[in-house]
Short mmCIF file of C-alpha atoms and ligand atoms in Angstrom, two decimals:
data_model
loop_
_atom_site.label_atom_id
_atom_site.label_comp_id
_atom_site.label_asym_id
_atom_site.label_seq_id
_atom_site.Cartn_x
_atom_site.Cartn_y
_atom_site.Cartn_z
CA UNK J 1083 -12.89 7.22 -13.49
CA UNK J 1084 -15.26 5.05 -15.45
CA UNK J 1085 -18.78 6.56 -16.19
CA UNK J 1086 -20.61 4.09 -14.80
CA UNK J 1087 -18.82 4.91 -11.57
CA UNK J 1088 -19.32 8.44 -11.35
CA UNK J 1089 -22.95 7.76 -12.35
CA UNK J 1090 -22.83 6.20 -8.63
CA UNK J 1091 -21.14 8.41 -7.48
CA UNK J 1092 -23.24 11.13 -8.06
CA UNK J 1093 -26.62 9.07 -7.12
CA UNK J 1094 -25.27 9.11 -4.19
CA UNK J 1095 -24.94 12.61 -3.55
CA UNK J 1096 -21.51 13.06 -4.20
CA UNK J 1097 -20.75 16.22 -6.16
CA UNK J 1098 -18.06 16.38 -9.17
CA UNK J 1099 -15.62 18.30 -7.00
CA UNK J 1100 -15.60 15.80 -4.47
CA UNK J 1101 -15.55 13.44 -6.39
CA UNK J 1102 -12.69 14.64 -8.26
CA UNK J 1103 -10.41 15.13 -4.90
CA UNK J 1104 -11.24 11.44 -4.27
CA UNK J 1105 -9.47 10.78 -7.38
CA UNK J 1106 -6.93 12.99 -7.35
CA UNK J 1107 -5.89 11.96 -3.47
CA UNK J 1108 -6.20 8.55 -4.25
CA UNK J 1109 -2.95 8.74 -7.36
CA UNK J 1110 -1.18 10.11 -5.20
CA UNK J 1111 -1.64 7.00 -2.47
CA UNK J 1112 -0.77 4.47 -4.96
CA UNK J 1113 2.65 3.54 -3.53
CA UNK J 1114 1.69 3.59 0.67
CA UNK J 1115 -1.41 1.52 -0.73
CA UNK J 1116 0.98 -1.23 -2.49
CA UNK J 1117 2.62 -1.29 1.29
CA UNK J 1118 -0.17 -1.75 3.26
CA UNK J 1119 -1.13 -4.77 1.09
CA UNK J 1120 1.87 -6.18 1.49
CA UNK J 1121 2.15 -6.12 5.05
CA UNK J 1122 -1.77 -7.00 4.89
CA UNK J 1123 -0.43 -10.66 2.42
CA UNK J 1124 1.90 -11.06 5.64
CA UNK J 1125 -0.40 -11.03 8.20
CA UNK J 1126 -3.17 -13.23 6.18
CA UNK J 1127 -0.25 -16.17 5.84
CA UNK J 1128 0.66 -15.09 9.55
CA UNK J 1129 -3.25 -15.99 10.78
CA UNK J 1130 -3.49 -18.73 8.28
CA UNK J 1131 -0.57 -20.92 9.36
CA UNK J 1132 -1.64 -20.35 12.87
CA UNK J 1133 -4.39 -22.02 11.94
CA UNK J 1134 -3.42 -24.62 10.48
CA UNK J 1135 -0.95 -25.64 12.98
CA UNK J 1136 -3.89 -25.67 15.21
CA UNK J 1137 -5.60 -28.28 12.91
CA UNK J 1138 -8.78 -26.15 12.67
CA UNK J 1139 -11.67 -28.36 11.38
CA UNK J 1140 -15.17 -27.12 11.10
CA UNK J 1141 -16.08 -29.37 14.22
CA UNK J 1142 -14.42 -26.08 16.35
CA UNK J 1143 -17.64 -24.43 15.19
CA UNK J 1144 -19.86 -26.35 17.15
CA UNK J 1145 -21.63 -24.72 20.19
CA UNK J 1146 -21.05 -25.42 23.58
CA UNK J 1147 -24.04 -24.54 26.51
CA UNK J 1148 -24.35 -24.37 30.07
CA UNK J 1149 -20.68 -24.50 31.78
CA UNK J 1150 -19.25 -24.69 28.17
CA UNK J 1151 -16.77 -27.82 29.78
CA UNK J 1152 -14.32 -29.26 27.08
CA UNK J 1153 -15.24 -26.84 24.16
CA UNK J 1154 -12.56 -27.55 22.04
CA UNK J 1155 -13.70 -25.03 19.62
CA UNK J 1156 -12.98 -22.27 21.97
CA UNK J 1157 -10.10 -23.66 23.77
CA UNK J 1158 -8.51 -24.43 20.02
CA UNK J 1159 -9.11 -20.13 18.87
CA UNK J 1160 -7.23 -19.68 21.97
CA UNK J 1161 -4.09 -21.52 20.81
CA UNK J 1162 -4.96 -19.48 17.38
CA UNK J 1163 -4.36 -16.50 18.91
CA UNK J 1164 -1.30 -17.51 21.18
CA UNK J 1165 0.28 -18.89 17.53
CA UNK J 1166 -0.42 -15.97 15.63
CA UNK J 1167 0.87 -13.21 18.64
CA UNK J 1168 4.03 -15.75 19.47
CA UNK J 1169 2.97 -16.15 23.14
CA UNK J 1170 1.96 -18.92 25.05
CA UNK J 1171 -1.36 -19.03 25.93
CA UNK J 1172 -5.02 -16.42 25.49
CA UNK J 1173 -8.07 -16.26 26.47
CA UNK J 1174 -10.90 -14.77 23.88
CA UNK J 1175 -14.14 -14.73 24.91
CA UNK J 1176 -17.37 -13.57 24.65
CA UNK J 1177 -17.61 -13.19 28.40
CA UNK J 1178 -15.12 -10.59 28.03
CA UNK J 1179 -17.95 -7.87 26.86
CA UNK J 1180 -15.31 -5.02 25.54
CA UNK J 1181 -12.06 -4.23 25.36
CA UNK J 1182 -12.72 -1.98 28.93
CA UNK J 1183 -13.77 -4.70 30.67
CA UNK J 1184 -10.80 -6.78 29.07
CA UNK J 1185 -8.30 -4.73 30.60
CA UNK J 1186 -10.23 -4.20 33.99
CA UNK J 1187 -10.15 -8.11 33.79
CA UNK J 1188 -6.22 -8.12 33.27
CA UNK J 1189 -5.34 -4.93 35.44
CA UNK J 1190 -7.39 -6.58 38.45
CA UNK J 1191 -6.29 -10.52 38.13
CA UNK J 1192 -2.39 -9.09 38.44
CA UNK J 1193 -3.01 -6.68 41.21
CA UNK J 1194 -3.53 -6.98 44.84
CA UNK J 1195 -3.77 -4.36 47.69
CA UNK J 1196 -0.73 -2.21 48.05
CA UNK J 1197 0.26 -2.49 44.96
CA UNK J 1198 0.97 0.31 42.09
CA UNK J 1199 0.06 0.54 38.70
CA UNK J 1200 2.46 2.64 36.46
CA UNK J 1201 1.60 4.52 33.18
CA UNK J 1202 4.83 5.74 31.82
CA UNK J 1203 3.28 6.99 28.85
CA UNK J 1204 0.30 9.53 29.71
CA UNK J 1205 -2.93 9.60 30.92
CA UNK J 1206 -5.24 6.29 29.59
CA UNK J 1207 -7.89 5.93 27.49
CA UNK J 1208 -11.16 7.86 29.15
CA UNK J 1209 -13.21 4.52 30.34
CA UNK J 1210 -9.74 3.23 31.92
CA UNK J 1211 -10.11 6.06 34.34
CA UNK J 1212 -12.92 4.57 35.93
CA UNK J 1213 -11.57 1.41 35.72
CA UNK J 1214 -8.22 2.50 37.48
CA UNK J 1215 -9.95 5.47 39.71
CA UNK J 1216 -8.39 8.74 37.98
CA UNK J 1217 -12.17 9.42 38.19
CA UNK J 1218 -13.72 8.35 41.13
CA UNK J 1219 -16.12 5.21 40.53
CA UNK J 1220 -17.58 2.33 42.49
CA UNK J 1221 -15.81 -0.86 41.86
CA UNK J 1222 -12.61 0.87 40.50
CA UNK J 1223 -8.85 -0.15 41.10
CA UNK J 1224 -8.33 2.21 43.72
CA UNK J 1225 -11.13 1.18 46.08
CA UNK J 1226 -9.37 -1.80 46.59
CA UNK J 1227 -6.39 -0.03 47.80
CA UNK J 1228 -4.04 0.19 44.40
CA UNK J 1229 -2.32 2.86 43.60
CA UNK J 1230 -1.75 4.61 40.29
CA UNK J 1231 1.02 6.77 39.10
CA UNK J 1232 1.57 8.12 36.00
CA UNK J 1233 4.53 9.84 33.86
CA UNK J 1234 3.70 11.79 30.53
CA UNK J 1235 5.38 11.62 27.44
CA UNK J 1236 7.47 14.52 26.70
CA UNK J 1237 6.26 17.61 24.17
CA UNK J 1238 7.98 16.41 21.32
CA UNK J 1239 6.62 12.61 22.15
CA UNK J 1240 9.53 11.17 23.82
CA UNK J 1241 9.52 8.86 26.61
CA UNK J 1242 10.62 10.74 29.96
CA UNK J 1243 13.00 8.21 30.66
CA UNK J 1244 14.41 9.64 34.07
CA UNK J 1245 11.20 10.21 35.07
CA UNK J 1246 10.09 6.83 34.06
CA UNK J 1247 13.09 5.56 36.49
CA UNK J 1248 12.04 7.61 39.17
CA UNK J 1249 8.35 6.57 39.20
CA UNK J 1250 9.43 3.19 39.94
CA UNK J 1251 8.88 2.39 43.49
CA UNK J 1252 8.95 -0.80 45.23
CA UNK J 1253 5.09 -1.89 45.27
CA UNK J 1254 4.94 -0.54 41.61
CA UNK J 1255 3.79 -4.30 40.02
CA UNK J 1256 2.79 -3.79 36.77
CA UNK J 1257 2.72 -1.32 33.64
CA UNK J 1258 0.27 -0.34 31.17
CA UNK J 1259 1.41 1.01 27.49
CA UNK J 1260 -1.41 2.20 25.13
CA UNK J 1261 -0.49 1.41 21.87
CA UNK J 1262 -3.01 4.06 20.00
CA UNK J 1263 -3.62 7.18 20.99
CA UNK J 1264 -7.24 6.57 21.79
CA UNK J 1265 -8.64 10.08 22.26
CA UNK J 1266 -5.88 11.86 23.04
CA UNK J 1267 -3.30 13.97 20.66
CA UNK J 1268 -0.28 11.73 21.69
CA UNK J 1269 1.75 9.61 18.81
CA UNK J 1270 0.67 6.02 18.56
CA UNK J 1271 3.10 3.95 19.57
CA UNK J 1272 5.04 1.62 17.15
CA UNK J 1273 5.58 -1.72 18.53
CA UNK J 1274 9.83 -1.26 18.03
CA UNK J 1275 9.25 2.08 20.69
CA UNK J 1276 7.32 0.13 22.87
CA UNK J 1277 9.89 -2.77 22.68
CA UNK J 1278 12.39 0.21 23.84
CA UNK J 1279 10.14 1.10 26.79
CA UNK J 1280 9.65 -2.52 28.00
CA UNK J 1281 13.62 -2.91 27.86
CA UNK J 1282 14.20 0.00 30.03
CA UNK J 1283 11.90 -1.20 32.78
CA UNK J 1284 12.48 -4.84 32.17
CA UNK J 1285 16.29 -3.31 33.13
CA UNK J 1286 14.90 -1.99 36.09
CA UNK J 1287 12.49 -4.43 37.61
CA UNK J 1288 12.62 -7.45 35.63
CA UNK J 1289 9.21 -8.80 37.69
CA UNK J 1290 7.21 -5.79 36.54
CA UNK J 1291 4.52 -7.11 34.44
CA UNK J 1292 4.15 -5.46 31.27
CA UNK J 1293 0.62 -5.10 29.78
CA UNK J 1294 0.07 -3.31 26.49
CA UNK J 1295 -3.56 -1.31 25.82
CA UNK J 1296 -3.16 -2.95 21.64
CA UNK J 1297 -6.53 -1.81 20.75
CA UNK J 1298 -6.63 -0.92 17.53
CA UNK J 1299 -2.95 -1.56 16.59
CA UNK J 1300 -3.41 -5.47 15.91
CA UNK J 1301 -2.43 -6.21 12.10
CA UNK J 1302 -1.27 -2.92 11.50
CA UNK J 1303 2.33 -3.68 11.41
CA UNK J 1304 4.34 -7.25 10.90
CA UNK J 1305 5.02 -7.75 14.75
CA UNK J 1306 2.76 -7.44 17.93
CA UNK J 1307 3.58 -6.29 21.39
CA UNK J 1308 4.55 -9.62 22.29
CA UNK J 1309 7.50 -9.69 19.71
CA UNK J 1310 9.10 -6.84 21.59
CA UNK J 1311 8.47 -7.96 25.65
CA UNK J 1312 5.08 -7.45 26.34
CA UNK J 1313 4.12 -9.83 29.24
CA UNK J 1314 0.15 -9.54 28.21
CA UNK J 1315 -1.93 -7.41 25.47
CA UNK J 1316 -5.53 -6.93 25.78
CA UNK J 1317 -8.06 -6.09 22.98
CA UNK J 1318 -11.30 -5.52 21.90
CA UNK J 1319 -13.09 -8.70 19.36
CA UNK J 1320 -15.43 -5.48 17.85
CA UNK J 1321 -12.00 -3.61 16.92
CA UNK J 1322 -9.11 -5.29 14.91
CA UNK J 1323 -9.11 -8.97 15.69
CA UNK J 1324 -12.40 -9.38 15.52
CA UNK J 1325 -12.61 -8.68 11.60
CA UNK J 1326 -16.24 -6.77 11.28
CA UNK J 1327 -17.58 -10.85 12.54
CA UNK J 1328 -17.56 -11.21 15.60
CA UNK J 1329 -20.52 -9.59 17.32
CA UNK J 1330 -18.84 -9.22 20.76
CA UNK J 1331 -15.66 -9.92 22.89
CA UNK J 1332 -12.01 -9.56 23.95
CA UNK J 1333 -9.06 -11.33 24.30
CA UNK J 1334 -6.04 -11.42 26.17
CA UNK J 1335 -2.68 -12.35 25.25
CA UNK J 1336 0.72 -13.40 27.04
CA UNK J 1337 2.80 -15.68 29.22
CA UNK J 1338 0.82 -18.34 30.20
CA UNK J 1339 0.58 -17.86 34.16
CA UNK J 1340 -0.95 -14.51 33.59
CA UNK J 1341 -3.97 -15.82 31.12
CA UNK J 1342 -4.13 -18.42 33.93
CA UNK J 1343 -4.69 -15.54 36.52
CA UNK J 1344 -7.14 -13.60 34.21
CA UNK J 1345 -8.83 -16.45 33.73
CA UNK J 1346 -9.67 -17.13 37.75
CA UNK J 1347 -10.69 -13.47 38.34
CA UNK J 1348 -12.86 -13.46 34.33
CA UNK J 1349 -14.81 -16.36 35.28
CA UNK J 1350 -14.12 -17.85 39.48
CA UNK J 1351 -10.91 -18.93 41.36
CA UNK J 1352 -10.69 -22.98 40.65
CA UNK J 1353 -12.74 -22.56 37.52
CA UNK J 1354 -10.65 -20.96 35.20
CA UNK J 1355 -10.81 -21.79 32.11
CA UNK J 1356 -12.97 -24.56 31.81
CA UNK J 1357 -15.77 -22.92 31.79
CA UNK J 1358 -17.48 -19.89 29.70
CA UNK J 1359 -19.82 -21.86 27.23
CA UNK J 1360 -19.15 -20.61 23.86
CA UNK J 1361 -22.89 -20.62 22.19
CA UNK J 1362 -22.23 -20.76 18.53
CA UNK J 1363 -19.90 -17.83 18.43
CA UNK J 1364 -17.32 -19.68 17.45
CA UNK J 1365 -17.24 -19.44 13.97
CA UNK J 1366 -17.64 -15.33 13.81
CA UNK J 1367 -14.47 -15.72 15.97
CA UNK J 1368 -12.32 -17.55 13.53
CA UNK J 1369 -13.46 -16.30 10.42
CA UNK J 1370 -13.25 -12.57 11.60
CA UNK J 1371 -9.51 -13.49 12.68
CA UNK J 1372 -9.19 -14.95 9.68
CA UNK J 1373 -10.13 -11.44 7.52
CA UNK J 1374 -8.85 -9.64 10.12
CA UNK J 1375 -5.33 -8.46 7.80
CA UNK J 1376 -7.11 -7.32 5.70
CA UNK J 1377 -10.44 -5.65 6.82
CA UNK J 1378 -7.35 -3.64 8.98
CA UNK J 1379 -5.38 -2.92 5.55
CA UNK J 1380 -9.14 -1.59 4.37
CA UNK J 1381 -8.93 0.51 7.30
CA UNK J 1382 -5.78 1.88 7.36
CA UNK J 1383 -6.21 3.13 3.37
CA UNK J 1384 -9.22 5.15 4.78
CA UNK J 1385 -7.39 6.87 7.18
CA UNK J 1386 -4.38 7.73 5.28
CA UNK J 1387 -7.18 8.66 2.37
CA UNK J 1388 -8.62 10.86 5.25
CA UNK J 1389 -5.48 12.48 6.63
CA UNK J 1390 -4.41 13.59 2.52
CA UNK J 1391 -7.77 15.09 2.12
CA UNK J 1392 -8.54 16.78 4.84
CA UNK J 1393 -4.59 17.85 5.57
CA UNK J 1394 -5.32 19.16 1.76
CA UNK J 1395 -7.52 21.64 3.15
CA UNK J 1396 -5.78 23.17 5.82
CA UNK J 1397 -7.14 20.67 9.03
CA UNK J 1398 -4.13 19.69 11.36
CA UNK J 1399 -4.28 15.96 11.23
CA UNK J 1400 -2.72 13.28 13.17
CA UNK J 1401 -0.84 11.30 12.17
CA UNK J 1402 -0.23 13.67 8.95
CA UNK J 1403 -0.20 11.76 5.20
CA UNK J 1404 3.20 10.98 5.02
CA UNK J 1405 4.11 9.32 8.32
CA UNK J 1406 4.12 5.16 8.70
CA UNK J 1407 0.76 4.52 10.70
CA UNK J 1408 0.98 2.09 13.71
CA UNK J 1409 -3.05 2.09 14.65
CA UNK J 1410 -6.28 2.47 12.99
CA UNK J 1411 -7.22 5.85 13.95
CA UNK J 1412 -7.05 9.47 12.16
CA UNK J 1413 -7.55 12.57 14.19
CA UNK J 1414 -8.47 15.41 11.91
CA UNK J 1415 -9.07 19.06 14.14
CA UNK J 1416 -11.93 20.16 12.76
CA UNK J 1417 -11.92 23.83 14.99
CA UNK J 1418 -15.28 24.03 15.28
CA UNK J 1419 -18.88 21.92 16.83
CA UNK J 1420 -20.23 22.30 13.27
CA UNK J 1421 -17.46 20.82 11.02
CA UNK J 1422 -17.76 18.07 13.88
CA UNK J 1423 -21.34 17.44 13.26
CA UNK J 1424 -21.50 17.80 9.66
CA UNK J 1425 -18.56 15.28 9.48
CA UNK J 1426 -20.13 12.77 11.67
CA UNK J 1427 -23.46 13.40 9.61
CA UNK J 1428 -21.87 12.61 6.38
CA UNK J 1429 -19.69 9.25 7.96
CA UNK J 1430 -23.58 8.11 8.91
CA UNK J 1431 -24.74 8.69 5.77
CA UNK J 1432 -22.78 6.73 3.63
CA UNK J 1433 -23.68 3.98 6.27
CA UNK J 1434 -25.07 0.54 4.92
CA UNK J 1435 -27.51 0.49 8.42
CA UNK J 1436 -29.21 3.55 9.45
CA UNK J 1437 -28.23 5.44 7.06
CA UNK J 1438 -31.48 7.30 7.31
CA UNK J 1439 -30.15 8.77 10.98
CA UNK J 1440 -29.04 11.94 12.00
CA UNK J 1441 -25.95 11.66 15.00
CA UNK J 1442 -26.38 13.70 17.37
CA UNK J 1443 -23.96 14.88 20.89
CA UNK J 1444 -24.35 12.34 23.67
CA UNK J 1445 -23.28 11.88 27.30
CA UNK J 1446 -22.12 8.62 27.14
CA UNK J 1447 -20.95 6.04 29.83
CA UNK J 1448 -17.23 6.29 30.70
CA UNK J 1449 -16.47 9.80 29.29
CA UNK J 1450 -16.67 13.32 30.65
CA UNK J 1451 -17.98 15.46 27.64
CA UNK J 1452 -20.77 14.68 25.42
CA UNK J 1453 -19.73 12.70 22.79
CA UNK J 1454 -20.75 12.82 18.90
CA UNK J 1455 -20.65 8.58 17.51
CA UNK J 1456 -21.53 8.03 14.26
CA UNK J 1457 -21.79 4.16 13.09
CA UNK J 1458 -23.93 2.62 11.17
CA UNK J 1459 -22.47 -0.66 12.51
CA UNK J 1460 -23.92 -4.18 11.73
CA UNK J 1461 -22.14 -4.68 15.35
CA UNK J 1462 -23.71 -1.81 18.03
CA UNK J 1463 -20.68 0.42 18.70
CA UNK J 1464 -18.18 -1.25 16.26
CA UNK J 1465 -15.42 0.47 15.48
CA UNK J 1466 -13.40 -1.25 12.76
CA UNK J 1467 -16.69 -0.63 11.02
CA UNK J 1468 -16.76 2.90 9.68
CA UNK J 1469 -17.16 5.14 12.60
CA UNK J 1470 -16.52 8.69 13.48
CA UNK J 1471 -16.52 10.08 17.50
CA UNK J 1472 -15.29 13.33 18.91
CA UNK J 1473 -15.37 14.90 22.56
CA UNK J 1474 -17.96 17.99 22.27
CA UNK J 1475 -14.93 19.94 23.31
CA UNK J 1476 -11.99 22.12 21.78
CA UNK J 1477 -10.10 21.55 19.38
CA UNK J 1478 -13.28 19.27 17.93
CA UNK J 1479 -11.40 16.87 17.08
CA UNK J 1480 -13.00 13.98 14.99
CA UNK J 1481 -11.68 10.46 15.50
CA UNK J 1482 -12.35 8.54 12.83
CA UNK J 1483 -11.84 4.72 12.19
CA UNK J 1484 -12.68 1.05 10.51
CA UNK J 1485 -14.16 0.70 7.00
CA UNK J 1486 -15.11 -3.22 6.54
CA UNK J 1487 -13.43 -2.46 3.05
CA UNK J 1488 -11.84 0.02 1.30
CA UNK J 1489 -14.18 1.27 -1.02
CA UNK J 1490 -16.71 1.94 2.02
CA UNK J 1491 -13.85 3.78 4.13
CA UNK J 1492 -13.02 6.00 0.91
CA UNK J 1493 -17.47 6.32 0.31
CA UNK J 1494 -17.62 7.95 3.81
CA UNK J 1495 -15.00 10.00 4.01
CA UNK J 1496 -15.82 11.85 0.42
CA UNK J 1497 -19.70 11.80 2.00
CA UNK J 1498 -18.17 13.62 5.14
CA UNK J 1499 -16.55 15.88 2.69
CA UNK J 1500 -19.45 16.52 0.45
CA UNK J 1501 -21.74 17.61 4.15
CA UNK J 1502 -19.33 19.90 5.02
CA UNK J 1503 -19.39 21.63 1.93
CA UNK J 1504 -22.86 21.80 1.39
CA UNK J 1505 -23.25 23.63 4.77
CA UNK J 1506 -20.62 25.91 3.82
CA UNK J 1507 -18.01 24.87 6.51
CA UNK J 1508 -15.34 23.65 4.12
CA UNK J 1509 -14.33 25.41 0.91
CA UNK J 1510 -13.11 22.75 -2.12
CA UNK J 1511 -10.17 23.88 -4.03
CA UNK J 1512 -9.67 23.77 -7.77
CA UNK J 1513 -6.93 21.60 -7.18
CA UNK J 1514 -5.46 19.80 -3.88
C1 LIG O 836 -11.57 1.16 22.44
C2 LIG O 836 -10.45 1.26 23.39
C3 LIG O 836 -10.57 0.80 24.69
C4 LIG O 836 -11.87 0.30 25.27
O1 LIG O 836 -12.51 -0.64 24.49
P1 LIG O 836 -14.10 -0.77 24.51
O2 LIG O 836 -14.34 -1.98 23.72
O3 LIG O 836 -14.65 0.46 23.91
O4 LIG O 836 -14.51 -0.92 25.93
C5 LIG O 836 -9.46 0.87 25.49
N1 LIG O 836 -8.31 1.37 25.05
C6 LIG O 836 -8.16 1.84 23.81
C7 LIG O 836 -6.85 2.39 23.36
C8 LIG O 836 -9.22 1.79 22.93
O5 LIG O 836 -9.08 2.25 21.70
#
């Protein structure tokens, strides 16, 4: 490393040592690095001849008010996204708040009374309980008289095909894969397994409707969900797509008579799409598309940069170093509340807003333990800026995610390194 570098380094409060395993981690990444930019130069042309098929012009930037009628702008980032996921219509909007609400918006515009909802691959991401009534809530899925069934993956991370089969009952009308593990200690799904999975129950019930969860998968490999099956996929605009831009949103993604039925229950029966006025978000929305490849390639460096170091030391981490990464996250079981904290205090710290902040354990909306976040987000709650989050609750897990760019992602994770150490919770090695 330069001298001038290190000089910055250690200004900014990293020590040699860490600095050092920074350096030493990152040699041995060179190769998986090369990859990701590859499939990161794929994904840019992917985006950018979606866009210019589309005939983007800067007059799509204009803002629309009031009912938002004929907003070409929005209606054109819509055909954007259709191009770029090879499906026939979306809808990606600022109305749709988050990626929860997203789903809630797709789960509830398929299903009607009587029916079942199937997850043949575990238990959902902690706010989709509300949303689907695992927990009890008002408003949720089950309230309005659908049912929910659900079949776990097996130990070793299989899908429990007979069971699967056997889950399928006659009112079951639609499925819902999550792509990324979310919270849980599940493999994320690559998009070729979930193909598999939609095959088998397309076999089955070829009218099932087949939603994937793709938070935080989108750009991560060469194909989407909808390349392998997937009737719809649902995200979050302050995750992947969204590029570190756009300051709210979701989308949602398929066959064109389902966006047409998410689109009646997101906005009114007989409005549809034509309205949702897009108030000069427009822009954010394409351009964050646009970087989207590669603020995701940033991302994914940092977690594989992450899962080395800390796997280095002796943390169980998932997925490990070595394995091909289909999402954004890294889980690294940190054993204790402390390492938890510290880590989250050092992520904050190498923050470029609030930096100044101490994290601190949370009950938050939508989950059931108190919850450490730290972000020091330009977006509130942004997550494919560099964030950290973990349950308050054995094995203290931290999840840990985003990284605008590379050199940020890498910044944080050596910071989280260097607070641990100082507070005597992690010993550094002589050598990794
Ligand atoms: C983040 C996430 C959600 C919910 O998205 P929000 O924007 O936080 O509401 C749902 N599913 C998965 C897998 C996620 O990662």
């Amino acid at each position: 490393m330069n001298k001038e570098l290190m000089e910055m380094y250690l200004q900014l409060g990293l020590s040699p040592a860490v600095i050092r395993i920074g350096e030493e981690t990152e040699r041995r990444l060179e190769e998986r690095f090369r990859e990701i930019d590859r499939r990161a130069e794929y994904n840019q042309m992917k985006v950018l001849k979606a866009m210019q098929e589309c005939r983007v012009n800067a007059g799509h930037f204009a803002p629309s008010s009031g009912y938002g009628y004929n907003d070409d702008g929005r209606d054109t980032l819509e055909q954007v996204y259709a191009r770029t996921f090879h499906c026939e219509d979306a809808l990606v909007r600022a109305q749709l708040t988050c990626g929860t609400h997203a789903l809630h918006v797709a789960l509830s515009a398929i299903l009607r009374p009587g029916d079942e909802l199937l997850s043949p691959v575990g238990k959902p991401y902690d706010t989709l309980e509300e949303v689907i009534g695992i927990r009890e809530s008002a408003g949720s899925l089950k309230e309005f008289g659908i049912s929910y069934r659900q079949v776990d993956l097996l130990p070793d991370g299989a899908f429990d095909y007979d069971r699967i089969r056997e889950a399928i009952r006659p009112n079951t009308r639609m499925v819902t894969i999550q792509r990324s593990k979310g919270y849980d200690s599940r493999p994320t799904l690559s998009v070729s397994r979930i193909g598999e999975l939609i095959r088998f129950i397309k076999d089955i019930r070829p009218d099932i409707v087949c939603m994937v969860d793709n938070c935080y998968g989108e750009f991560v490999e060469t194909t989407e969900p909808t390349d392998v099956g997937a009737d719809m996929i649902v995200g979050s605009l302050i995750k992947n797509p969204g590029g570190g831009l756009a300051p709210i949103g979701g989308y949602i993604a398929g066959k064109k008579e389902l966006i047409e039925r998410c689109a009646y229950r997101l906005t009114s029966p007989g409005l549809g799409k034509e309205v949702g006025a897009s108030l000069g978000i427009n822009q954010t929305f394409y351009q964050g598309f646009f970087m989207a490849p590669v603020v995701v390639a940033g991302a994914l460096k940092s977690a594989i940069f992450a899962a080395c170091i800390f796997e280095g030391l002796g943390f169980p981490v998932l997925p490990d170093g070595t394995v091909s990464r289909h999402d954004i996250i890294q889980a690294v079981e940190l054993q204790t509340p402390e390492r938890l904290i510290a880590f989250c205090e050092g992520i904050q710290a190498a923050a470029p807003v609030d930096s100044y902040v101490r994290p601190e354990p949370w009950a938050m909306p939508g989950y059931d333990s108190d919850v450490i976040m730290a972000a020091g987000a330009f977006v509130q709650g942004s997550s494919i800026e560099l964030s950290a989050d973990g349950p308050l609750r054995s094995p203290y897990t931290v999840f840990f995610q985003g990284g605008l760019t590379w050199y940020h992602g890498k910044f944080g994770i050596l910071k989280a390194l260097q607070r641990m150490a100082e507070e005597g919770l992690v010993a550094l090695p002589e050598t990794l």
